[in-house]
Short mmCIF file of C-alpha atoms in Angstrom, two decimals:
data_model
loop_
_atom_site.label_atom_id
_atom_site.label_comp_id
_atom_site.label_asym_id
_atom_site.label_seq_id
_atom_site.Cartn_x
_atom_site.Cartn_y
_atom_site.Cartn_z
CA MET A 1 -0.10 -0.09 0.05
CA GLU A 2 1.29 3.42 -0.97
CA LYS A 3 2.15 5.62 2.08
CA LEU A 4 0.73 9.08 2.26
CA TRP A 5 4.33 10.23 3.03
CA GLY A 6 5.98 7.98 0.54
CA GLY A 7 7.22 10.39 -1.96
CA ARG A 8 10.75 10.58 -0.49
CA PHE A 9 11.09 6.69 -0.41
CA GLU A 10 12.23 4.24 -3.02
CA GLY A 11 12.08 1.02 -1.15
CA ALA A 12 9.02 -1.03 -0.24
CA SER A 13 7.86 -1.24 3.44
CA THR A 14 8.09 -4.46 5.37
CA PRO A 15 4.88 -5.50 7.02
CA TRP A 16 6.23 -6.50 10.40
CA ILE A 17 8.14 -3.29 10.60
CA ASP A 18 5.07 -1.46 9.63
CA ALA A 19 3.26 -3.18 12.51
CA PHE A 20 5.98 -2.17 15.08
CA GLY A 21 5.78 1.44 13.94
CA ALA A 22 1.86 1.58 13.84
CA SER A 23 -0.20 2.95 16.50
CA ILE A 24 -3.71 2.59 15.09
CA GLU A 25 -4.58 -0.27 17.51
CA VAL A 26 -4.04 2.20 20.36
CA ASP A 27 -4.96 5.80 19.03
CA GLN A 28 -8.17 4.58 17.43
CA ALA A 29 -9.54 5.49 20.73
CA MET A 30 -9.39 9.21 19.51
CA ALA A 31 -11.26 8.62 16.28
CA GLU A 32 -14.08 10.76 17.46
CA GLN A 33 -11.81 13.60 18.49
CA ASP A 34 -9.76 13.33 15.30
CA LEU A 35 -12.96 13.99 13.27
CA ILE A 36 -14.02 16.87 15.44
CA GLY A 37 -10.52 18.42 15.13
CA SER A 38 -10.54 18.18 11.36
CA LEU A 39 -14.01 19.65 11.14
CA ALA A 40 -12.71 22.64 12.95
CA HIS A 41 -9.60 22.95 10.81
CA VAL A 42 -11.52 22.61 7.58
CA LYS A 43 -14.03 25.15 8.77
CA MET A 44 -11.07 27.69 9.51
CA LEU A 45 -9.56 26.81 6.06
CA GLY A 46 -12.64 27.74 4.25
CA GLU A 47 -13.39 30.99 6.24
CA THR A 48 -9.83 32.25 5.89
CA GLY A 49 -9.91 31.68 2.10
CA ILE A 50 -7.10 29.06 2.21
CA LEU A 51 -9.48 26.68 0.70
CA GLU A 52 -12.39 27.41 -1.79
CA PRO A 53 -15.77 27.34 -0.35
CA GLU A 54 -16.95 24.26 -2.32
CA GLU A 55 -13.71 22.50 -1.39
CA ALA A 56 -14.27 23.25 2.26
CA ALA A 57 -17.93 22.15 2.14
CA ALA A 58 -17.03 18.84 0.30
CA ILE A 59 -14.36 17.91 3.00
CA SER A 60 -16.77 18.97 5.82
CA SER A 61 -19.56 16.81 4.33
CA GLY A 62 -17.20 13.92 4.04
CA LEU A 63 -16.06 14.09 7.61
CA GLN A 64 -19.57 14.27 8.94
CA ILE A 65 -20.27 11.06 6.94
CA LEU A 66 -17.31 9.46 8.55
CA GLN A 67 -18.69 10.72 11.93
CA GLN A 68 -21.96 8.76 11.21
CA LYS A 69 -20.29 5.70 10.07
CA LEU A 70 -18.05 5.88 13.28
CA ALA A 71 -21.11 6.04 15.41
CA ARG A 72 -22.56 3.12 13.67
CA GLY A 73 -19.29 1.08 14.10
CA GLU A 74 -18.87 0.86 10.27
CA LEU A 75 -15.20 2.20 10.06
CA THR A 76 -12.41 -0.27 9.56
CA PHE A 77 -8.83 0.84 10.28
CA THR A 78 -5.66 -0.76 9.00
CA ILE A 79 -2.13 -1.02 10.21
CA GLN A 80 -0.71 -0.05 6.76
CA ASN A 81 -2.19 3.40 7.36
CA GLU A 82 -0.23 3.66 10.66
CA ASP A 83 -2.44 5.85 12.70
CA ILE A 84 -5.78 7.30 13.35
CA HIS A 85 -5.06 10.38 11.29
CA LEU A 86 -3.76 8.71 8.15
CA ASN A 87 -6.64 6.10 8.38
CA MET A 88 -9.19 8.99 8.50
CA GLU A 89 -7.55 10.82 5.70
CA LYS A 90 -7.63 7.36 3.64
CA LEU A 91 -11.33 6.95 4.50
CA LEU A 92 -12.14 10.47 3.59
CA HIS A 93 -10.40 10.17 0.18
CA ALA A 94 -12.61 7.08 -0.39
CA GLU A 95 -15.76 9.24 0.32
CA ILE A 96 -14.92 12.43 -1.56
CA GLY A 97 -11.97 11.78 -3.84
CA PRO A 98 -8.72 13.73 -4.15
CA VAL A 99 -10.07 16.90 -2.70
CA ALA A 100 -9.56 14.95 0.61
CA GLY A 101 -5.85 15.73 0.33
CA LYS A 102 -6.43 19.45 0.94
CA LEU A 103 -7.68 18.83 4.47
CA HIS A 104 -4.09 18.51 5.65
CA THR A 105 -3.18 22.01 4.41
CA ALA A 106 -1.51 24.11 7.15
CA ARG A 107 -1.54 21.13 9.51
CA SER A 108 0.90 18.32 10.49
CA ARG A 109 0.15 15.14 12.36
CA ASN A 110 2.27 16.57 15.07
CA ASP A 111 -0.17 19.27 16.04
CA GLN A 112 -3.15 17.12 14.93
CA VAL A 113 -2.33 14.32 17.41
CA ALA A 114 -1.69 16.82 20.20
CA THR A 115 -5.04 18.33 19.50
CA ASP A 116 -6.69 14.88 19.66
CA MET A 117 -5.22 14.17 22.99
CA HIS A 118 -6.21 17.48 24.51
CA LEU A 119 -9.73 16.96 23.32
CA TYR A 120 -9.83 13.38 24.56
CA LEU A 121 -8.39 14.11 27.93
CA LYS A 122 -10.63 17.37 28.42
CA THR A 123 -13.72 15.08 27.89
CA HIS A 124 -12.60 12.28 30.00
CA VAL A 125 -11.41 14.38 33.01
CA GLN A 126 -14.92 15.60 33.32
CA LEU A 127 -16.36 12.10 33.13
CA ILE A 128 -13.87 11.01 35.86
CA GLN A 129 -15.03 14.01 38.04
CA GLU A 130 -18.61 12.84 37.55
CA ALA A 131 -17.61 9.38 38.67
CA ILE A 132 -15.95 10.78 41.71
CA HIS A 133 -19.04 12.63 42.42
CA ASP A 134 -21.12 9.56 42.40
CA LEU A 135 -18.68 7.83 44.88
CA GLN A 136 -18.71 10.85 47.19
CA THR A 137 -22.59 10.77 46.99
CA ALA A 138 -22.60 7.07 47.98
CA LEU A 139 -20.34 7.77 50.87
CA VAL A 140 -22.41 10.54 52.27
CA ALA A 141 -25.63 8.64 51.97
CA LYS A 142 -23.95 5.58 53.95
CA ALA A 143 -22.42 7.97 56.37
CA ALA A 144 -25.97 9.53 57.08
CA GLU A 145 -27.25 6.03 57.86
CA HIS A 146 -24.43 5.66 60.50
CA ILE A 147 -23.83 8.87 62.28
CA GLU A 148 -24.02 7.13 65.68
CA THR A 149 -22.50 3.73 64.71
CA VAL A 150 -19.41 3.43 66.81
CA MET A 151 -16.16 1.61 65.69
CA PRO A 152 -12.51 1.58 66.73
CA GLY A 153 -10.43 4.22 65.36
CA TYR A 154 -6.80 2.92 64.47
CA THR A 155 -3.38 4.04 64.31
CA HIS A 156 -0.62 1.60 63.49
CA LEU A 157 -3.64 -0.81 62.64
CA GLN A 158 -3.99 -0.94 66.52
CA HIS A 159 -7.16 0.17 68.32
CA ALA A 160 -6.53 3.91 69.10
CA GLN A 161 -9.93 5.70 70.11
CA PRO A 162 -13.54 4.95 69.22
CA ILE A 163 -14.98 7.03 66.61
CA ALA A 164 -18.18 7.18 64.41
CA PHE A 165 -18.17 5.01 61.37
CA ALA A 166 -19.67 7.93 59.48
CA HIS A 167 -16.58 9.98 60.39
CA HIS A 168 -14.40 7.34 58.78
CA LEU A 169 -16.24 7.38 55.58
CA LEU A 170 -16.30 11.09 55.55
CA ALA A 171 -12.41 10.93 55.59
CA TYR A 172 -12.51 9.41 52.26
CA TYR A 173 -15.07 11.96 50.94
CA GLU A 174 -12.61 14.64 51.80
CA MET A 175 -9.80 12.78 49.86
CA LEU A 176 -12.02 12.44 46.90
CA ALA A 177 -12.91 16.12 47.15
CA ARG A 178 -9.18 16.99 46.78
CA ASP A 179 -8.90 14.53 43.82
CA LYS A 180 -11.69 16.25 42.15
CA GLU A 181 -10.11 19.67 42.70
CA ARG A 182 -6.93 18.55 41.41
CA LEU A 183 -8.56 17.22 38.21
CA GLN A 184 -10.32 20.52 37.88
CA ASP A 185 -7.13 22.44 38.21
CA SER A 186 -5.46 20.36 35.71
CA LEU A 187 -8.06 21.44 33.02
CA LYS A 188 -6.22 24.72 32.92
CA ARG A 189 -3.34 22.96 31.19
CA ILE A 190 -5.47 20.68 29.27
CA ASP A 191 -7.76 23.36 27.83
CA ILE A 192 -5.18 24.81 25.47
CA CYS A 193 -5.12 24.26 21.74
CA PRO A 194 -1.91 23.24 19.84
CA LEU A 195 -3.59 23.24 16.37
CA GLY A 196 -1.85 25.69 13.99
CA ALA A 197 1.66 24.81 15.34
CA ALA A 198 1.91 22.45 12.24
CA ALA A 199 5.09 20.21 12.46
CA LEU A 200 6.95 22.44 14.79
CA ALA A 201 7.42 25.94 13.32
CA GLY A 202 4.00 27.18 12.46
CA THR A 203 2.86 27.55 8.85
CA THR A 204 3.09 29.96 6.11
CA PHE A 205 -0.64 29.91 5.44
CA PRO A 206 -2.78 32.86 6.77
CA ILE A 207 -4.53 30.53 9.36
CA ASP A 208 -6.58 31.76 12.41
CA ARG A 209 -5.64 29.67 15.39
CA ALA A 210 -8.03 31.66 17.69
CA MET A 211 -10.97 30.53 15.36
CA THR A 212 -10.13 26.86 15.49
CA ALA A 213 -9.55 26.95 19.34
CA ASP A 214 -12.94 28.71 19.67
CA THR A 215 -14.69 26.19 17.42
CA LEU A 216 -13.22 23.36 19.61
CA GLY A 217 -14.08 24.93 22.80
CA PHE A 218 -10.59 25.52 24.10
CA GLN A 219 -10.01 28.45 26.29
CA ALA A 220 -6.56 29.29 24.97
CA ILE A 221 -3.83 28.59 22.25
CA TYR A 222 -0.26 27.65 22.91
CA ALA A 223 2.07 30.69 22.60
CA ASN A 224 4.94 28.72 21.21
CA SER A 225 4.69 26.30 18.23
CA LEU A 226 7.66 24.18 19.52
CA ASP A 227 6.09 23.64 22.78
CA ALA A 228 2.73 22.96 21.38
CA VAL A 229 3.69 19.87 19.57
CA SER A 230 6.20 18.69 22.30
CA ASP A 231 4.25 19.36 25.39
CA ARG A 232 2.95 16.28 27.28
CA ASP A 233 2.88 17.86 30.71
CA PHE A 234 -0.83 17.82 30.55
CA ILE A 235 -0.82 14.04 30.34
CA LEU A 236 1.85 13.75 33.05
CA GLU A 237 -0.23 16.04 35.51
CA PHE A 238 -3.45 13.74 34.65
CA LEU A 239 -1.44 10.61 35.37
CA SER A 240 -0.12 12.15 38.58
CA ASP A 241 -3.55 13.19 39.66
CA ALA A 242 -4.88 9.81 38.66
CA SER A 243 -2.14 8.05 40.74
CA ILE A 244 -3.21 9.81 43.92
CA LEU A 245 -6.74 9.15 43.24
CA MET A 246 -5.96 5.45 42.83
CA MET A 247 -3.84 5.57 45.86
CA HIS A 248 -6.94 6.77 47.77
CA LEU A 249 -9.08 4.05 46.42
CA SER A 250 -6.36 1.43 47.15
CA ARG A 251 -6.33 2.60 50.90
CA PHE A 252 -9.99 2.36 51.10
CA ALA A 253 -10.08 -1.06 49.27
CA GLU A 254 -7.43 -2.35 51.76
CA GLU A 255 -9.86 -1.28 54.67
CA LEU A 256 -12.82 -3.05 53.05
CA ILE A 257 -10.77 -6.19 52.67
CA LEU A 258 -9.91 -6.14 56.30
CA TRP A 259 -13.36 -5.29 57.30
CA THR A 260 -14.82 -8.21 55.57
CA SER A 261 -12.50 -10.63 57.03
CA HIS A 262 -13.56 -13.12 59.65
CA GLU A 263 -11.28 -11.38 62.19
CA PHE A 264 -13.11 -8.04 61.67
CA GLN A 265 -16.58 -8.92 60.39
CA PHE A 266 -17.50 -5.17 60.25
CA VAL A 267 -19.08 -5.26 56.91
CA THR A 268 -20.28 -7.73 54.17
CA LEU A 269 -19.96 -6.90 50.46
CA THR A 270 -22.82 -8.17 48.23
CA ASP A 271 -22.32 -11.16 46.14
CA ALA A 272 -21.95 -8.94 42.97
CA TYR A 273 -18.60 -7.54 44.29
CA SER A 274 -17.29 -10.88 45.58
CA THR A 275 -16.15 -14.12 44.21
CA GLY A 276 -15.60 -17.77 45.58
CA SER A 277 -12.97 -20.31 45.57
CA SER A 278 -12.47 -23.24 43.15
CA ILE A 279 -11.56 -25.51 46.04
CA MET A 280 -12.77 -24.00 49.28
CA PRO A 281 -16.62 -23.86 49.22
CA GLN A 282 -17.01 -21.49 52.20
CA LYS A 283 -15.03 -18.68 50.66
CA LYS A 284 -16.45 -15.29 49.74
CA ASN A 285 -13.52 -13.14 48.53
CA PRO A 286 -13.56 -9.38 48.25
CA ASP A 287 -11.94 -9.66 44.72
CA MET A 288 -13.30 -6.36 43.32
CA ALA A 289 -11.76 -4.53 46.11
CA GLU A 290 -8.55 -6.55 45.62
CA LEU A 291 -8.44 -5.76 41.94
CA ILE A 292 -8.78 -2.02 42.54
CA ARG A 293 -5.89 -2.12 45.06
CA GLY A 294 -3.84 -4.05 42.26
CA LYS A 295 -4.77 -1.99 39.49
CA THR A 296 -3.21 1.13 41.37
CA GLY A 297 0.08 -0.28 40.27
CA ARG A 298 -0.72 -0.01 36.53
CA VAL A 299 -1.56 3.66 36.95
CA TYR A 300 1.57 4.28 38.80
CA GLY A 301 3.31 2.41 35.90
CA ASN A 302 1.73 4.58 33.35
CA LEU A 303 2.91 7.76 34.95
CA PHE A 304 6.52 6.54 35.53
CA GLY A 305 6.38 5.05 31.86
CA LEU A 306 5.67 8.44 30.39
CA LEU A 307 8.10 10.39 32.66
CA THR A 308 10.80 7.98 31.31
CA VAL A 309 9.87 8.50 27.65
CA LEU A 310 9.91 12.21 28.11
CA LYS A 311 13.14 12.55 30.19
CA GLY A 312 15.72 12.67 27.37
CA LEU A 313 13.77 14.11 24.47
CA PRO A 314 15.04 16.93 22.54
CA LEU A 315 12.47 19.36 20.88
CA ALA A 316 10.33 19.05 19.11
CA TYR A 317 8.58 15.89 18.07
CA ASN A 318 10.03 12.57 18.26
CA LYS A 319 8.66 9.08 17.63
CA ASP A 320 8.92 8.26 21.16
CA LEU A 321 5.88 10.33 21.87
CA GLN A 322 3.83 7.68 20.28
CA GLU A 323 4.13 5.98 23.53
CA ASP A 324 2.18 8.68 25.25
CA LYS A 325 -1.20 7.58 24.52
CA GLU A 326 -1.74 3.88 25.66
CA GLY A 327 -0.96 4.70 29.28
CA MET A 328 -3.36 7.68 29.29
CA PHE A 329 -6.26 5.58 27.65
CA ASP A 330 -5.48 2.80 30.03
CA THR A 331 -5.49 5.13 33.06
CA VAL A 332 -8.92 6.70 32.12
CA GLU A 333 -10.47 3.25 31.69
CA THR A 334 -8.94 1.97 34.94
CA LEU A 335 -10.22 5.03 36.83
CA LEU A 336 -13.68 5.05 35.42
CA SER A 337 -14.26 1.29 36.05
CA SER A 338 -12.70 1.26 39.55
CA LEU A 339 -14.86 4.34 40.54
CA LYS A 340 -18.01 2.69 39.31
CA ILE A 341 -17.11 -0.59 41.07
CA PHE A 342 -16.35 1.27 44.25
CA THR A 343 -19.65 3.13 44.22
CA GLY A 344 -21.50 -0.01 43.81
CA MET A 345 -19.58 -1.61 46.73
CA ILE A 346 -20.33 1.26 49.13
CA GLU A 347 -24.13 1.57 48.00
CA THR A 348 -24.70 -2.21 48.61
CA MET A 349 -22.53 -3.19 51.68
CA GLU A 350 -24.02 -4.32 54.84
CA VAL A 351 -22.60 -2.70 58.03
CA HIS A 352 -22.55 -4.65 61.06
CA SER A 353 -22.99 -1.80 63.68
CA GLU A 354 -23.12 -4.04 66.70
CA THR A 355 -19.90 -5.95 65.83
CA MET A 356 -18.25 -2.51 65.46
CA ARG A 357 -19.55 -1.41 68.72
CA GLN A 358 -18.61 -4.63 70.45
CA SER A 359 -14.95 -4.31 69.37
CA THR A 360 -14.72 -1.00 71.17
CA GLU A 361 -15.98 -2.56 74.54
CA LYS A 362 -13.15 -5.10 74.57
CA ASP A 363 -10.05 -3.02 74.11
CA PHE A 364 -8.22 -0.09 75.85
CA SER A 365 -9.32 2.55 73.17
CA ASN A 366 -10.86 4.51 76.20
CA ALA A 367 -7.71 4.98 77.98
CA THR A 368 -7.33 8.56 76.56
CA GLU A 369 -10.80 9.28 78.14
CA LEU A 370 -9.39 8.38 81.61
CA ALA A 371 -6.33 10.47 81.08
CA ASP A 372 -8.47 13.38 79.92
CA TYR A 373 -10.88 12.96 82.81
CA LEU A 374 -7.91 13.37 85.20
CA ALA A 375 -6.46 16.30 83.32
CA ALA A 376 -9.85 17.95 83.33
CA LYS A 377 -9.81 17.68 87.28
CA GLY A 378 -6.37 19.44 87.41
CA LEU A 379 -3.89 16.72 87.16
CA PRO A 380 -1.15 17.58 84.73
CA PHE A 381 -1.63 15.56 81.58
CA ARG A 382 1.71 13.86 81.60
CA GLU A 383 1.25 12.53 85.08
CA ALA A 384 -2.48 11.39 84.04
CA HIS A 385 -0.98 9.68 81.00
CA GLU A 386 1.53 7.75 83.18
CA ILE A 387 -0.91 6.72 85.88
CA VAL A 388 -3.41 5.36 83.07
CA GLY A 389 -0.40 3.66 81.29
CA LYS A 390 0.44 1.71 84.44
CA LEU A 391 -3.13 0.97 84.93
CA VAL A 392 -3.54 -0.53 81.49
CA LEU A 393 -0.46 -2.65 82.07
CA ALA A 394 -1.97 -4.05 85.29
CA CYS A 395 -5.27 -4.62 83.53
CA THR A 396 -3.60 -6.67 80.65
CA LYS A 397 -1.95 -8.75 83.32
CA LYS A 398 -5.26 -9.46 85.12
CA GLY A 399 -7.25 -9.88 82.00
CA TYR A 400 -9.85 -7.26 82.32
CA TYR A 401 -10.60 -3.78 80.82
CA LEU A 402 -10.80 -0.16 82.34
CA GLN A 403 -14.51 -0.34 82.67
CA ASN A 404 -14.24 -3.49 84.81
CA VAL A 405 -11.81 -1.92 87.36
CA PRO A 406 -13.62 -1.53 90.65
CA LEU A 407 -14.21 2.18 91.99
CA ALA A 408 -12.29 1.49 95.03
CA ASP A 409 -9.27 0.54 92.96
CA TYR A 410 -9.64 3.66 90.93
CA GLN A 411 -9.82 5.78 93.96
CA ALA A 412 -6.79 4.19 95.33
CA ILE A 413 -4.85 5.29 92.26
CA SER A 414 -6.25 8.73 92.42
CA PRO A 415 -9.01 10.38 94.80
CA LEU A 416 -9.98 12.54 91.72
CA ILE A 417 -11.79 9.63 90.08
CA GLU A 418 -15.50 9.39 91.06
CA ALA A 419 -18.28 7.06 90.07
CA ASP A 420 -19.09 9.01 86.92
CA ILE A 421 -15.95 7.53 85.37
CA TYR A 422 -17.87 4.53 83.94
CA ASP A 423 -19.92 6.59 81.97
CA LYS A 424 -16.95 8.55 80.58
CA LEU A 425 -15.23 5.28 79.69
CA ALA A 426 -18.26 4.16 77.54
CA SER A 427 -17.23 4.19 73.76
CA ARG A 428 -20.38 5.89 72.72
CA THR A 429 -19.85 8.72 75.33
CA ALA A 430 -16.28 8.97 74.32
CA VAL A 431 -17.34 9.65 70.69
CA SER A 432 -20.10 11.90 71.46
CA ARG A 433 -17.92 14.18 73.74
CA ARG A 434 -15.50 15.09 70.73
CA HIS A 435 -17.28 18.33 69.89
CA SER A 436 -14.04 20.05 68.53
CA GLU A 437 -14.55 21.34 64.81
CA GLY A 438 -13.88 18.42 62.38
CA GLY A 439 -13.95 15.80 65.10
CA THR A 440 -15.90 12.64 65.40
CA GLY A 441 -18.74 13.85 67.83
CA PHE A 442 -22.02 13.06 66.48
CA ASP A 443 -23.09 16.51 66.24
CA GLN A 444 -19.88 17.46 64.20
CA VAL A 445 -20.43 14.47 61.94
CA ALA A 446 -23.97 15.40 61.26
CA SER A 447 -22.78 18.98 60.38
CA GLN A 448 -20.13 17.42 58.06
CA ILE A 449 -22.68 15.54 56.32
CA GLU A 450 -24.95 18.52 55.76
CA LYS A 451 -21.96 20.42 54.42
CA ALA A 452 -21.16 17.52 52.05
CA LYS A 453 -24.65 17.29 50.82
CA GLN A 454 -24.71 20.98 50.07
CA ALA A 455 -21.53 20.63 48.24
CA LEU A 456 -22.93 17.69 46.22
CA GLN A 457 -26.39 19.39 45.98
CA MET A 458 -27.77 16.07 47.03
#
């Protein structure tokens, strides 16, 4: 097959080398964006007089036919035509004849592919933000059901202090809010149009870059043509934001995995988000959560892969940049599917409130309550801390908990301790009393939920 760039070459191409150099199997994901960009480009060529009106109209009509065929799944792409751009040009030629060759006037594949990627990422970042919003909505709804559900709070994966389960869920709401903000901020760098930079130096044709940028809905154009075709910072930023988002999902997935275990039994995931064992009939495995935890690694890999591709590239375009797309597409699909799965898991999971509560009654997570109790009565906190630490040690040796210590023993330790200590040591009381802003007190959690609902406009 004759190459669209083959005029300079004498030798025939080799199929297996063509396959190695082709990117169509990857970049056909941008077929829609490629056609949108071409329509904007030909509109500008016609309105600036670079093409005759009838030429621009014929090309525009042909591109619209290709859009319709693409929507119906009727377009076939070939490795011989290398990438989505040359495939579309060949298909356009088949529709309208030689005038199709004028579409590429004042344009290079270099600024064309960069434009496609900006368009693709702009659309999909917004879809990811919507998916984050859905997960946040599920978290807030579940939190509203469990404002007064008490569970152990952990540090070092050891029982630390009792907290509200809703408070724990809302911590992830806040992480996701930052993820959404980061993605929103990245649109400032994504929403810039490289079209018109041509190969690297601009063009001699009297193009109107502002017109194409406006037609495509971009907020700005690249100020430097070299930068326009070589910049992949906007993809790196997206991959970095995506890595942080996946890290948050992975942390939460790890907790779900722990909570569904026999040792915790805090929650049960529905069968839709679980799988069984081929040999152990009793098993119900949290595989979807495990997969999200595992897929975090591939998103990290996509970020480091592109950083490595770019680290030694001179300006402007180099074939290495063909490696910039697969990781971007993979990350987008990984995020969208992971967020959808996570939303479903949260919406449908069963929370075992009583199990959570009981786990706070058979531990020493109320030790801080006793230290605070003594400090509130005037004892220096460090002294109170030491007293309670020694008491916990004595309890562990005797096999009982702080709420089981007789009042006489308490008063032998400190006359400041009175009969009200047992109410103060109750985990529910401990949680309810933490009224500091942003704390786990039930009133604070309820306030956080209302603020979240307003932010989400639930």
